[in-house]
Amino acid sequence: MSGEWSSFTPLDVTVQNGLCALIPCNYWYPSYLNNKPRIGIWFNSEASNDNNVALHSKDSSKESTKFRHRTRLSGDLGDNNCSLVIDNVTQQDAGPYIFRVEFGRGDGFNYYPVTQLHITALKHHGQTLTCRVRYPTVSSEQILTLNVQYAPQNLSITSPDNVNNSWVSVNEGNSAAILCSVHSFPTSNLTWRHLGVTLNTTRSSNELWMEFPQLTRQDAGVYQCVAENEHGTAERDVTVTVEYAPWNLSITFPDNVSISRYQCVAENEHGTAERDVTLTVECE
């Protein structure tokens, strides 16, 4: 394969939150570049975006702040090994990764397809660990519960009303309640926000309700739930729409039209509005 640009990387890699991630990678290039110095770059994006550099083999100052001092190559670029190691992975590290090599003077290449990194929760939180010691005449046993700390994840928004893809629809005048919940340990502080204003908040809880006793059309808009503990932050938006009957019906006429009586009726599933007008216009 030394005569062409090609590589081998997996399409998907899955690792548990807080552990070390390895993205295996081997690459090949035209043979005339065999003895040339090279730079290896990993991007946390679909393309070679300088704002999302996960690793730069020559200049670590070009790496994104969140990756600095956490990434390294597991092998030697000179041996066609471009495998990436990420220490202490978090949910923020999930996403696409792509490798690029640069030889200088315009000789460089992005190796596709990208690898998707998936971060899963630690399955061991809340499980028990049993230690048993046995001797010929006596035995002892102790049971411990494992407490694994992790950042907020799996944040969800639910409501007894119509919820569809982060969208809640309620009739004007009705009440509504929306629940924000998250998984984390220790428990998270939750906050509901709208237009940059904090509506309500709770500390050390993984659930927070937002309630509307009587919705008006002014309550429509985008609301944001933010969960935070000492290990990280998660957030999600929900759009509230308010349905209402026709109102503020108006009637206008073009010039030079003579109408003695005119009626306009507006109707939707929530109600009807109508308006009459009597108008005499002199036409020249």
PDB file of C-alpha atoms in Angstrom:
ATOM      1  CA  MET A   1       0.000   0.000   0.000  1.00  0.00           C
ATOM      2  CA  SER A   2       3.053   2.290   0.041  1.00  0.00           C
ATOM      3  CA  GLY A   3       2.149   3.757  -3.327  1.00  0.00           C
ATOM      4  CA  GLU A   4      -1.178   5.306  -2.335  1.00  0.00           C
ATOM      5  CA  TRP A   5      -2.945   7.289   0.379  1.00  0.00           C
ATOM      6  CA  SER A   6      -4.888   4.815   2.507  1.00  0.00           C
ATOM      7  CA  SER A   7      -5.555   3.936   6.136  1.00  0.00           C
ATOM      8  CA  PHE A   8      -7.247   1.556   8.516  1.00  0.00           C
ATOM      9  CA  THR A   9      -9.343   2.921  11.393  1.00  0.00           C
ATOM     10  CA  PRO A  10     -12.522   1.486  12.957  1.00  0.00           C
ATOM     11  CA  LEU A  11     -15.832   3.203  12.266  1.00  0.00           C
ATOM     12  CA  ASP A  12     -16.836   3.107  15.949  1.00  0.00           C
ATOM     13  CA  VAL A  13     -15.023   2.937  19.285  1.00  0.00           C
ATOM     14  CA  THR A  14     -16.874   2.688  22.620  1.00  0.00           C
ATOM     15  CA  VAL A  15     -15.304   3.361  26.017  1.00  0.00           C
ATOM     16  CA  GLN A  16     -16.599   3.899  29.542  1.00  0.00           C
ATOM     17  CA  ASN A  17     -16.642   7.375  31.032  1.00  0.00           C
ATOM     18  CA  GLY A  18     -13.459   8.174  32.996  1.00  0.00           C
ATOM     19  CA  LEU A  19     -11.329   5.469  31.373  1.00  0.00           C
ATOM     20  CA  CYS A  20      -8.679   5.565  28.631  1.00  0.00           C
ATOM     21  CA  ALA A  21      -9.766   5.495  24.967  1.00  0.00           C
ATOM     22  CA  LEU A  22      -7.711   4.000  22.133  1.00  0.00           C
ATOM     23  CA  ILE A  23      -8.535   4.643  18.466  1.00  0.00           C
ATOM     24  CA  PRO A  24      -6.431   2.148  16.445  1.00  0.00           C
ATOM     25  CA  CYS A  25      -4.964   3.649  13.265  1.00  0.00           C
ATOM     26  CA  ASN A  26      -2.531   2.636  10.530  1.00  0.00           C
ATOM     27  CA  TYR A  27      -1.831   4.802   7.496  1.00  0.00           C
ATOM     28  CA  TRP A  28      -0.014   4.605   4.167  1.00  0.00           C
ATOM     29  CA  TYR A  29       1.198   7.188   1.659  1.00  0.00           C
ATOM     30  CA  PRO A  30       3.095   7.453  -1.685  1.00  0.00           C
ATOM     31  CA  SER A  31       6.539   5.870  -1.516  1.00  0.00           C
ATOM     32  CA  TYR A  32       8.407   9.042  -2.586  1.00  0.00           C
ATOM     33  CA  LEU A  33       7.596  10.441   0.885  1.00  0.00           C
ATOM     34  CA  ASN A  34       9.145   7.521   2.792  1.00  0.00           C
ATOM     35  CA  ASN A  35      12.079   9.445   4.246  1.00  0.00           C
ATOM     36  CA  LYS A  36      10.347  12.779   4.690  1.00  0.00           C
ATOM     37  CA  PRO A  37       9.658  14.244   8.187  1.00  0.00           C
ATOM     38  CA  ARG A  38       5.977  14.311   9.008  1.00  0.00           C
ATOM     39  CA  ILE A  39       3.386  15.734  11.395  1.00  0.00           C
ATOM     40  CA  GLY A  40       0.383  13.779  12.613  1.00  0.00           C
ATOM     41  CA  ILE A  41      -2.813  15.616  13.569  1.00  0.00           C
ATOM     42  CA  TRP A  42      -6.060  14.253  15.019  1.00  0.00           C
ATOM     43  CA  PHE A  43      -9.216  16.366  14.748  1.00  0.00           C
ATOM     44  CA  ASN A  44     -12.380  15.994  16.835  1.00  0.00           C
ATOM     45  CA  SER A  45     -14.593  16.933  13.879  1.00  0.00           C
ATOM     46  CA  GLU A  46     -15.813  15.719  10.492  1.00  0.00           C
ATOM     47  CA  ALA A  47     -13.073  17.728   8.755  1.00  0.00           C
ATOM     48  CA  SER A  48      -9.647  19.242   9.503  1.00  0.00           C
ATOM     49  CA  ASN A  49     -10.943  22.130  11.608  1.00  0.00           C
ATOM     50  CA  ASP A  50      -8.153  24.023  13.408  1.00  0.00           C
ATOM     51  CA  ASN A  51     -10.541  24.806  16.270  1.00  0.00           C
ATOM     52  CA  ASN A  52     -10.952  21.101  17.085  1.00  0.00           C
ATOM     53  CA  VAL A  53      -7.399  19.727  17.226  1.00  0.00           C
ATOM     54  CA  ALA A  54      -7.293  16.758  19.597  1.00  0.00           C
ATOM     55  CA  LEU A  55      -3.592  16.013  19.039  1.00  0.00           C
ATOM     56  CA  HIS A  56      -0.709  17.702  17.206  1.00  0.00           C
ATOM     57  CA  SER A  57       2.479  15.603  17.147  1.00  0.00           C
ATOM     58  CA  LYS A  58       4.785  18.627  16.756  1.00  0.00           C
ATOM     59  CA  ASP A  59       3.146  21.540  18.579  1.00  0.00           C
ATOM     60  CA  SER A  60       0.852  20.762  21.526  1.00  0.00           C
ATOM     61  CA  SER A  61      -0.060  24.470  21.847  1.00  0.00           C
ATOM     62  CA  LYS A  62      -2.249  23.997  18.749  1.00  0.00           C
ATOM     63  CA  GLU A  63      -4.384  21.427  20.577  1.00  0.00           C
ATOM     64  CA  SER A  64      -7.815  22.370  21.876  1.00  0.00           C
ATOM     65  CA  THR A  65      -7.720  23.268  25.582  1.00  0.00           C
ATOM     66  CA  LYS A  66      -9.955  20.360  26.580  1.00  0.00           C
ATOM     67  CA  PHE A  67      -7.523  17.840  25.020  1.00  0.00           C
ATOM     68  CA  ARG A  68      -4.194  19.362  26.068  1.00  0.00           C
ATOM     69  CA  HIS A  69      -2.050  16.993  28.175  1.00  0.00           C
ATOM     70  CA  ARG A  70      -4.652  14.190  27.722  1.00  0.00           C
ATOM     71  CA  THR A  71      -3.790  12.859  24.244  1.00  0.00           C
ATOM     72  CA  ARG A  72      -0.816  11.018  22.762  1.00  0.00           C
ATOM     73  CA  LEU A  73       0.136   8.620  19.964  1.00  0.00           C
ATOM     74  CA  SER A  74       0.531   5.012  21.082  1.00  0.00           C
ATOM     75  CA  GLY A  75       3.094   4.244  18.374  1.00  0.00           C
ATOM     76  CA  ASP A  76       5.547   5.834  15.935  1.00  0.00           C
ATOM     77  CA  LEU A  77       4.384   7.751  12.854  1.00  0.00           C
ATOM     78  CA  GLY A  78       7.482   6.470  11.075  1.00  0.00           C
ATOM     79  CA  ASP A  79       6.148   2.935  11.463  1.00  0.00           C
ATOM     80  CA  ASN A  80       2.798   3.884   9.893  1.00  0.00           C
ATOM     81  CA  ASN A  81       1.153   3.829  13.331  1.00  0.00           C
ATOM     82  CA  CYS A  82      -1.224   6.737  13.991  1.00  0.00           C
ATOM     83  CA  SER A  83      -3.210   5.252  16.912  1.00  0.00           C
ATOM     84  CA  LEU A  84      -4.643   7.883  19.265  1.00  0.00           C
ATOM     85  CA  VAL A  85      -4.878   7.576  23.060  1.00  0.00           C
ATOM     86  CA  ILE A  86      -7.177   9.851  25.113  1.00  0.00           C
ATOM     87  CA  ASP A  87      -6.859   9.738  28.907  1.00  0.00           C
ATOM     88  CA  ASN A  88      -9.749  10.256  31.359  1.00  0.00           C
ATOM     89  CA  VAL A  89     -12.466  10.492  28.687  1.00  0.00           C
ATOM     90  CA  THR A  90     -15.678  12.400  29.397  1.00  0.00           C
ATOM     91  CA  GLN A  91     -18.980  12.788  27.571  1.00  0.00           C
ATOM     92  CA  GLN A  92     -17.565  15.956  25.960  1.00  0.00           C
ATOM     93  CA  ASP A  93     -14.971  13.814  24.126  1.00  0.00           C
ATOM     94  CA  ALA A  94     -17.626  11.886  22.191  1.00  0.00           C
ATOM     95  CA  GLY A  95     -17.970  12.514  18.473  1.00  0.00           C
ATOM     96  CA  PRO A  96     -16.115  12.096  15.177  1.00  0.00           C
ATOM     97  CA  TYR A  97     -12.315  11.826  14.921  1.00  0.00           C
ATOM     98  CA  ILE A  98     -10.223  12.089  11.765  1.00  0.00           C
ATOM     99  CA  PHE A  99      -6.457  11.700  11.233  1.00  0.00           C
ATOM    100  CA  ARG A 100      -4.346  13.918   8.949  1.00  0.00           C
ATOM    101  CA  VAL A 101      -0.666  13.650   8.019  1.00  0.00           C
ATOM    102  CA  GLU A 102       1.434  16.534   6.664  1.00  0.00           C
ATOM    103  CA  PHE A 103       4.845  16.200   4.985  1.00  0.00           C
ATOM    104  CA  GLY A 104       5.246  19.830   3.994  1.00  0.00           C
ATOM    105  CA  ARG A 105       5.208  21.568   0.584  1.00  0.00           C
ATOM    106  CA  GLY A 106       1.564  20.702   0.056  1.00  0.00           C
ATOM    107  CA  ASP A 107       1.936  16.973   0.704  1.00  0.00           C
ATOM    108  CA  GLY A 108      -0.798  16.144   3.202  1.00  0.00           C
ATOM    109  CA  PHE A 109      -3.892  14.004   3.416  1.00  0.00           C
ATOM    110  CA  ASN A 110      -7.081  13.548   5.481  1.00  0.00           C
ATOM    111  CA  TYR A 111      -7.845   9.877   6.070  1.00  0.00           C
ATOM    112  CA  TYR A 112     -11.542   9.013   5.815  1.00  0.00           C
ATOM    113  CA  PRO A 113     -13.918   7.645   6.997  1.00  0.00           C
ATOM    114  CA  VAL A 114     -14.034   9.250  10.439  1.00  0.00           C
ATOM    115  CA  THR A 115     -14.149   7.218  13.648  1.00  0.00           C
ATOM    116  CA  GLN A 116     -17.076   7.851  15.994  1.00  0.00           C
ATOM    117  CA  LEU A 117     -16.119   7.742  19.683  1.00  0.00           C
ATOM    118  CA  HIS A 118     -18.987   6.748  22.009  1.00  0.00           C
ATOM    119  CA  ILE A 119     -18.819   7.283  25.772  1.00  0.00           C
ATOM    120  CA  THR A 120     -20.906   5.053  28.035  1.00  0.00           C
ATOM    121  CA  ALA A 121     -21.648   5.311  31.742  1.00  0.00           C
ATOM    122  CA  LEU A 122     -19.832   3.201  34.349  1.00  0.00           C
ATOM    123  CA  LYS A 123     -22.143   0.215  34.944  1.00  0.00           C
ATOM    124  CA  HIS A 124     -20.619  -0.448  38.417  1.00  0.00           C
ATOM    125  CA  HIS A 125     -22.170   2.464  40.394  1.00  0.00           C
ATOM    126  CA  GLY A 126     -24.406   1.187  43.195  1.00  0.00           C
ATOM    127  CA  GLN A 127     -23.248  -2.425  42.881  1.00  0.00           C
ATOM    128  CA  THR A 128     -21.980  -4.395  45.860  1.00  0.00           C
ATOM    129  CA  LEU A 129     -18.532  -5.803  46.415  1.00  0.00           C
ATOM    130  CA  THR A 130     -18.148  -8.754  48.792  1.00  0.00           C
ATOM    131  CA  CYS A 131     -14.884  -9.634  50.521  1.00  0.00           C
ATOM    132  CA  ARG A 132     -14.668 -13.055  52.170  1.00  0.00           C
ATOM    133  CA  VAL A 133     -11.841 -14.469  54.298  1.00  0.00           C
ATOM    134  CA  ARG A 134     -11.933 -18.125  55.314  1.00  0.00           C
ATOM    135  CA  TYR A 135      -9.732 -20.078  57.725  1.00  0.00           C
ATOM    136  CA  PRO A 136     -10.111 -23.692  58.781  1.00  0.00           C
ATOM    137  CA  THR A 137     -12.054 -22.798  61.924  1.00  0.00           C
ATOM    138  CA  VAL A 138     -13.390 -19.279  61.252  1.00  0.00           C
ATOM    139  CA  SER A 139     -14.575 -17.108  58.379  1.00  0.00           C
ATOM    140  CA  SER A 140     -15.367 -13.411  57.878  1.00  0.00           C
ATOM    141  CA  GLU A 141     -17.325 -11.483  55.253  1.00  0.00           C
ATOM    142  CA  GLN A 142     -17.797  -7.779  54.499  1.00  0.00           C
ATOM    143  CA  ILE A 143     -20.073  -6.221  51.864  1.00  0.00           C
ATOM    144  CA  LEU A 144     -19.338  -2.769  50.382  1.00  0.00           C
ATOM    145  CA  THR A 145     -21.424  -0.631  48.023  1.00  0.00           C
ATOM    146  CA  LEU A 146     -19.486   0.979  45.166  1.00  0.00           C
ATOM    147  CA  ASN A 147     -20.004   4.721  44.661  1.00  0.00           C
ATOM    148  CA  VAL A 148     -18.601   5.757  41.272  1.00  0.00           C
ATOM    149  CA  GLN A 149     -18.665   9.511  40.719  1.00  0.00           C
ATOM    150  CA  TYR A 150     -19.437  10.829  37.229  1.00  0.00           C
ATOM    151  CA  ALA A 151     -20.621  13.958  35.422  1.00  0.00           C
ATOM    152  CA  PRO A 152     -24.299  14.565  34.496  1.00  0.00           C
ATOM    153  CA  GLN A 153     -25.467  12.452  31.556  1.00  0.00           C
ATOM    154  CA  ASN A 154     -28.652  11.195  29.845  1.00  0.00           C
ATOM    155  CA  LEU A 155     -30.454  14.463  30.564  1.00  0.00           C
ATOM    156  CA  SER A 156     -34.090  14.155  29.507  1.00  0.00           C
ATOM    157  CA  ILE A 157     -37.141  16.432  29.337  1.00  0.00           C
ATOM    158  CA  THR A 158     -40.622  14.943  29.750  1.00  0.00           C
ATOM    159  CA  SER A 159     -44.139  16.265  30.253  1.00  0.00           C
ATOM    160  CA  PRO A 160     -47.684  14.903  30.701  1.00  0.00           C
ATOM    161  CA  ASP A 161     -48.568  17.117  27.728  1.00  0.00           C
ATOM    162  CA  ASN A 162     -47.662  16.539  24.091  1.00  0.00           C
ATOM    163  CA  VAL A 163     -43.864  16.169  23.881  1.00  0.00           C
ATOM    164  CA  ASN A 164     -42.183  15.495  20.538  1.00  0.00           C
ATOM    165  CA  ASN A 165     -38.462  15.998  19.862  1.00  0.00           C
ATOM    166  CA  SER A 166     -37.939  18.639  22.570  1.00  0.00           C
ATOM    167  CA  TRP A 167     -41.188  20.395  21.670  1.00  0.00           C
ATOM    168  CA  VAL A 168     -44.207  20.843  23.958  1.00  0.00           C
ATOM    169  CA  SER A 169     -47.572  22.096  22.703  1.00  0.00           C
ATOM    170  CA  VAL A 170     -50.261  23.344  25.149  1.00  0.00           C
ATOM    171  CA  ASN A 171     -53.567  25.156  24.666  1.00  0.00           C
ATOM    172  CA  GLU A 172     -53.714  28.714  25.982  1.00  0.00           C
ATOM    173  CA  GLY A 173     -55.258  28.911  29.442  1.00  0.00           C
ATOM    174  CA  ASN A 174     -54.312  25.361  30.374  1.00  0.00           C
ATOM    175  CA  SER A 175     -51.737  24.436  32.981  1.00  0.00           C
ATOM    176  CA  ALA A 176     -48.508  22.664  32.066  1.00  0.00           C
ATOM    177  CA  ALA A 177     -45.638  20.923  33.840  1.00  0.00           C
ATOM    178  CA  ILE A 178     -42.283  19.929  32.368  1.00  0.00           C
ATOM    179  CA  LEU A 179     -39.782  17.666  34.132  1.00  0.00           C
ATOM    180  CA  CYS A 180     -36.010  17.832  33.659  1.00  0.00           C
ATOM    181  CA  SER A 181     -34.138  14.779  34.953  1.00  0.00           C
ATOM    182  CA  VAL A 182     -30.546  13.573  34.726  1.00  0.00           C
ATOM    183  CA  HIS A 183     -28.244  10.767  35.880  1.00  0.00           C
ATOM    184  CA  SER A 184     -25.152  11.738  37.883  1.00  0.00           C
ATOM    185  CA  PHE A 185     -23.224  11.047  41.061  1.00  0.00           C
ATOM    186  CA  PRO A 186     -23.001  13.038  43.166  1.00  0.00           C
ATOM    187  CA  THR A 187     -26.442  14.450  42.388  1.00  0.00           C
ATOM    188  CA  SER A 188     -26.610  17.560  40.205  1.00  0.00           C
ATOM    189  CA  ASN A 189     -27.806  21.099  40.715  1.00  0.00           C
ATOM    190  CA  LEU A 190     -30.571  21.717  38.162  1.00  0.00           C
ATOM    191  CA  THR A 191     -31.694  25.067  36.733  1.00  0.00           C
ATOM    192  CA  TRP A 192     -34.481  26.112  34.343  1.00  0.00           C
ATOM    193  CA  ARG A 193     -33.719  29.235  32.245  1.00  0.00           C
ATOM    194  CA  HIS A 194     -35.647  31.305  29.715  1.00  0.00           C
ATOM    195  CA  LEU A 195     -34.188  34.219  27.701  1.00  0.00           C
ATOM    196  CA  GLY A 196     -31.120  34.169  29.949  1.00  0.00           C
ATOM    197  CA  VAL A 197     -33.204  34.506  33.123  1.00  0.00           C
ATOM    198  CA  THR A 198     -33.182  31.814  35.835  1.00  0.00           C
ATOM    199  CA  LEU A 199     -36.738  30.655  36.524  1.00  0.00           C
ATOM    200  CA  ASN A 200     -36.161  28.121  39.285  1.00  0.00           C
ATOM    201  CA  THR A 201     -33.346  25.973  40.589  1.00  0.00           C
ATOM    202  CA  THR A 202     -32.707  23.104  42.957  1.00  0.00           C
ATOM    203  CA  ARG A 203     -29.523  21.973  44.644  1.00  0.00           C
ATOM    204  CA  SER A 204     -28.391  18.382  45.090  1.00  0.00           C
ATOM    205  CA  SER A 205     -31.252  16.816  43.166  1.00  0.00           C
ATOM    206  CA  ASN A 206     -31.525  15.028  39.839  1.00  0.00           C
ATOM    207  CA  GLU A 207     -35.075  16.205  39.053  1.00  0.00           C
ATOM    208  CA  LEU A 208     -36.613  19.665  38.636  1.00  0.00           C
ATOM    209  CA  TRP A 209     -40.159  20.566  37.540  1.00  0.00           C
ATOM    210  CA  MET A 210     -41.106  23.747  35.680  1.00  0.00           C
ATOM    211  CA  GLU A 211     -44.799  24.546  36.153  1.00  0.00           C
ATOM    212  CA  PHE A 212     -47.174  26.941  34.365  1.00  0.00           C
ATOM    213  CA  PRO A 213     -50.463  27.400  36.310  1.00  0.00           C
ATOM    214  CA  GLN A 214     -52.130  29.079  33.302  1.00  0.00           C
ATOM    215  CA  LEU A 215     -50.289  29.397  30.015  1.00  0.00           C
ATOM    216  CA  THR A 216     -50.551  32.541  27.885  1.00  0.00           C
ATOM    217  CA  ARG A 217     -49.152  33.159  24.433  1.00  0.00           C
ATOM    218  CA  GLN A 218     -46.381  35.232  26.050  1.00  0.00           C
ATOM    219  CA  ASP A 219     -45.068  32.043  27.693  1.00  0.00           C
ATOM    220  CA  ALA A 220     -44.168  30.521  24.326  1.00  0.00           C
ATOM    221  CA  GLY A 221     -40.449  30.184  23.570  1.00  0.00           C
ATOM    222  CA  VAL A 222     -37.308  28.165  24.203  1.00  0.00           C
ATOM    223  CA  TYR A 223     -36.527  26.971  27.733  1.00  0.00           C
ATOM    224  CA  GLN A 224     -33.210  25.487  28.828  1.00  0.00           C
ATOM    225  CA  CYS A 225     -32.464  22.965  31.560  1.00  0.00           C
ATOM    226  CA  VAL A 226     -28.878  22.899  32.905  1.00  0.00           C
ATOM    227  CA  ALA A 227     -27.499  20.136  35.161  1.00  0.00           C
ATOM    228  CA  GLU A 228     -24.166  20.583  36.927  1.00  0.00           C
ATOM    229  CA  ASN A 229     -22.052  18.798  39.495  1.00  0.00           C
ATOM    230  CA  GLU A 230     -18.357  18.880  40.382  1.00  0.00           C
ATOM    231  CA  HIS A 231     -17.471  16.615  37.434  1.00  0.00           C
ATOM    232  CA  GLY A 232     -19.211  18.403  34.561  1.00  0.00           C
ATOM    233  CA  THR A 233     -22.288  19.976  32.984  1.00  0.00           C
ATOM    234  CA  ALA A 234     -25.126  18.846  30.714  1.00  0.00           C
ATOM    235  CA  GLU A 235     -27.901  20.931  29.147  1.00  0.00           C
ATOM    236  CA  ARG A 236     -30.907  20.590  26.854  1.00  0.00           C
ATOM    237  CA  ASP A 237     -33.520  22.882  25.300  1.00  0.00           C
ATOM    238  CA  VAL A 238     -37.277  22.484  24.966  1.00  0.00           C
ATOM    239  CA  THR A 239     -39.571  24.683  22.845  1.00  0.00           C
ATOM    240  CA  VAL A 240     -42.969  25.533  24.335  1.00  0.00           C
ATOM    241  CA  THR A 241     -45.701  26.461  21.846  1.00  0.00           C
ATOM    242  CA  VAL A 242     -49.065  27.871  22.902  1.00  0.00           C
ATOM    243  CA  GLU A 243     -52.105  27.247  20.704  1.00  0.00           C
ATOM    244  CA  TYR A 244     -54.964  29.768  20.866  1.00  0.00           C
ATOM    245  CA  ALA A 245     -58.175  30.759  19.087  1.00  0.00           C
ATOM    246  CA  PRO A 246     -58.255  33.557  16.480  1.00  0.00           C
ATOM    247  CA  TRP A 247     -58.135  37.085  17.925  1.00  0.00           C
ATOM    248  CA  ASN A 248     -57.492  40.711  16.934  1.00  0.00           C
ATOM    249  CA  LEU A 249     -59.355  40.227  13.660  1.00  0.00           C
ATOM    250  CA  SER A 250     -59.054  43.252  11.350  1.00  0.00           C
ATOM    251  CA  ILE A 251     -60.623  44.242   8.027  1.00  0.00           C
ATOM    252  CA  THR A 252     -59.111  46.475   5.350  1.00  0.00           C
ATOM    253  CA  PHE A 253     -60.374  47.537   1.913  1.00  0.00           C
ATOM    254  CA  PRO A 254     -58.688  48.561  -1.310  1.00  0.00           C
ATOM    255  CA  ASP A 255     -59.390  52.066  -2.654  1.00  0.00           C
ATOM    256  CA  ASN A 256     -62.402  52.839  -4.880  1.00  0.00           C
ATOM    257  CA  VAL A 257     -64.528  49.922  -3.674  1.00  0.00           C
ATOM    258  CA  SER A 258     -68.133  50.427  -2.547  1.00  0.00           C
ATOM    259  CA  ILE A 259     -69.267  47.898   0.091  1.00  0.00           C
ATOM    260  CA  SER A 260     -72.311  48.333   2.297  1.00  0.00           C
ATOM    261  CA  ARG A 261     -71.747  45.369   4.606  1.00  0.00           C
ATOM    262  CA  TYR A 262     -68.834  42.975   4.958  1.00  0.00           C
ATOM    263  CA  GLN A 263     -68.243  40.079   7.333  1.00  0.00           C
ATOM    264  CA  CYS A 264     -64.985  38.214   8.009  1.00  0.00           C
ATOM    265  CA  VAL A 265     -64.927  34.910   9.928  1.00  0.00           C
ATOM    266  CA  ALA A 266     -61.779  33.263  11.280  1.00  0.00           C
ATOM    267  CA  GLU A 267     -61.879  29.734  12.684  1.00  0.00           C
ATOM    268  CA  ASN A 268     -59.484  27.096  13.948  1.00  0.00           C
ATOM    269  CA  GLU A 269     -59.763  24.062  16.234  1.00  0.00           C
ATOM    270  CA  HIS A 270     -59.717  26.292  19.309  1.00  0.00           C
ATOM    271  CA  GLY A 271     -62.480  28.707  18.422  1.00  0.00           C
ATOM    272  CA  THR A 272     -64.011  31.257  16.051  1.00  0.00           C
ATOM    273  CA  ALA A 273     -63.814  35.016  15.642  1.00  0.00           C
ATOM    274  CA  GLU A 274     -65.878  37.188  13.339  1.00  0.00           C
ATOM    275  CA  ARG A 275     -66.284  40.859  12.569  1.00  0.00           C
ATOM    276  CA  ASP A 276     -68.788  42.942  10.574  1.00  0.00           C
ATOM    277  CA  VAL A 277     -68.197  46.294   8.959  1.00  0.00           C
ATOM    278  CA  THR A 278     -70.474  48.689   7.114  1.00  0.00           C
ATOM    279  CA  LEU A 279     -68.666  50.987   4.724  1.00  0.00           C
ATOM    280  CA  THR A 280     -69.648  53.363   1.970  1.00  0.00           C
ATOM    281  CA  VAL A 281     -66.928  54.501  -0.402  1.00  0.00           C
ATOM    282  CA  GLU A 282     -67.632  57.097  -3.120  1.00  0.00           C
ATOM    283  CA  CYS A 283     -66.096  56.083  -6.431  1.00  0.00           C
ATOM    284  CA  GLU A 284     -65.180  58.763  -8.945  1.00  0.00           C
TER     285      GLU A 284
END
